[in-house]
Amino acid sequence: MTSDSKPNFFSVIISVLAALFGVQTEENRQRDFAKGRPLVYIAVGIVFIVLFVVSLLLIVNSVLP
């Protein structure tokens, strides 16, 4: 992907996951803010947070009697 093109959906997913874990590179962050659409990042972030909470709930419920 060239630096002057919009991030594709896979790049958005990778960027959101990296940001959630706190390992986002400055280059990718700059690209996301300059070329990306905020609504896409917000939507993907919400989906991953909901999946994370649901998976934690399932794990806790399966461990506890």
XYZ file of C-alpha atoms in Angstrom:
65
model
C 0.000 0.000 0.000
C 1.376 3.411 -0.864
C 1.554 6.126 1.748
C -0.853 8.408 -0.167
C -3.734 5.927 -0.405
C -6.569 5.350 2.028
C -6.150 2.424 4.435
C -8.068 -0.678 3.384
C -10.318 -2.591 5.792
C -7.574 -5.035 6.786
C -5.285 -2.099 7.642
C -8.044 -0.598 9.766
C -8.438 -3.857 11.697
C -4.684 -4.120 12.272
C -4.503 -0.474 13.367
C -7.398 -0.837 15.795
C -5.949 -4.010 17.323
C -2.520 -2.399 17.642
C -4.048 0.673 19.256
C -6.082 -1.434 21.692
C -2.906 -3.230 22.781
C -0.954 0.045 22.869
C 1.616 -0.899 20.231
C 0.521 1.339 17.342
C 3.423 2.837 15.413
C 3.642 6.584 14.935
C 3.709 6.131 11.143
C 0.449 4.140 11.175
C -1.179 6.552 13.604
C -0.299 9.484 11.356
C -1.676 7.620 8.321
C -4.883 6.749 10.156
C -5.527 10.331 11.218
C -4.574 11.810 7.853
C -6.215 9.361 5.443
C -8.708 7.261 7.399
C -12.376 7.883 8.114
C -13.040 8.160 11.874
C -16.398 6.384 11.729
C -14.779 3.212 10.364
C -12.181 3.146 13.160
C -14.831 3.828 15.810
C -17.104 1.066 14.500
C -14.289 -1.499 14.313
C -13.106 -0.486 17.786
C -16.581 -0.928 19.268
C -16.947 -4.343 17.631
C -13.615 -5.534 19.034
C -14.382 -4.196 22.520
C -17.776 -5.937 22.531
C -16.149 -9.182 21.357
C -13.514 -8.850 24.091
C -16.116 -8.310 26.845
C -18.301 -11.163 25.599
C -15.316 -13.522 25.445
C -14.339 -12.560 29.010
C -17.880 -13.204 30.191
C -17.924 -16.611 28.485
C -14.568 -17.559 30.009
C -15.588 -16.488 33.513
C -18.937 -18.264 33.263
C -17.288 -21.454 32.070
C -14.697 -21.407 34.897
C -17.074 -20.594 37.740
C -19.534 -23.298 38.768
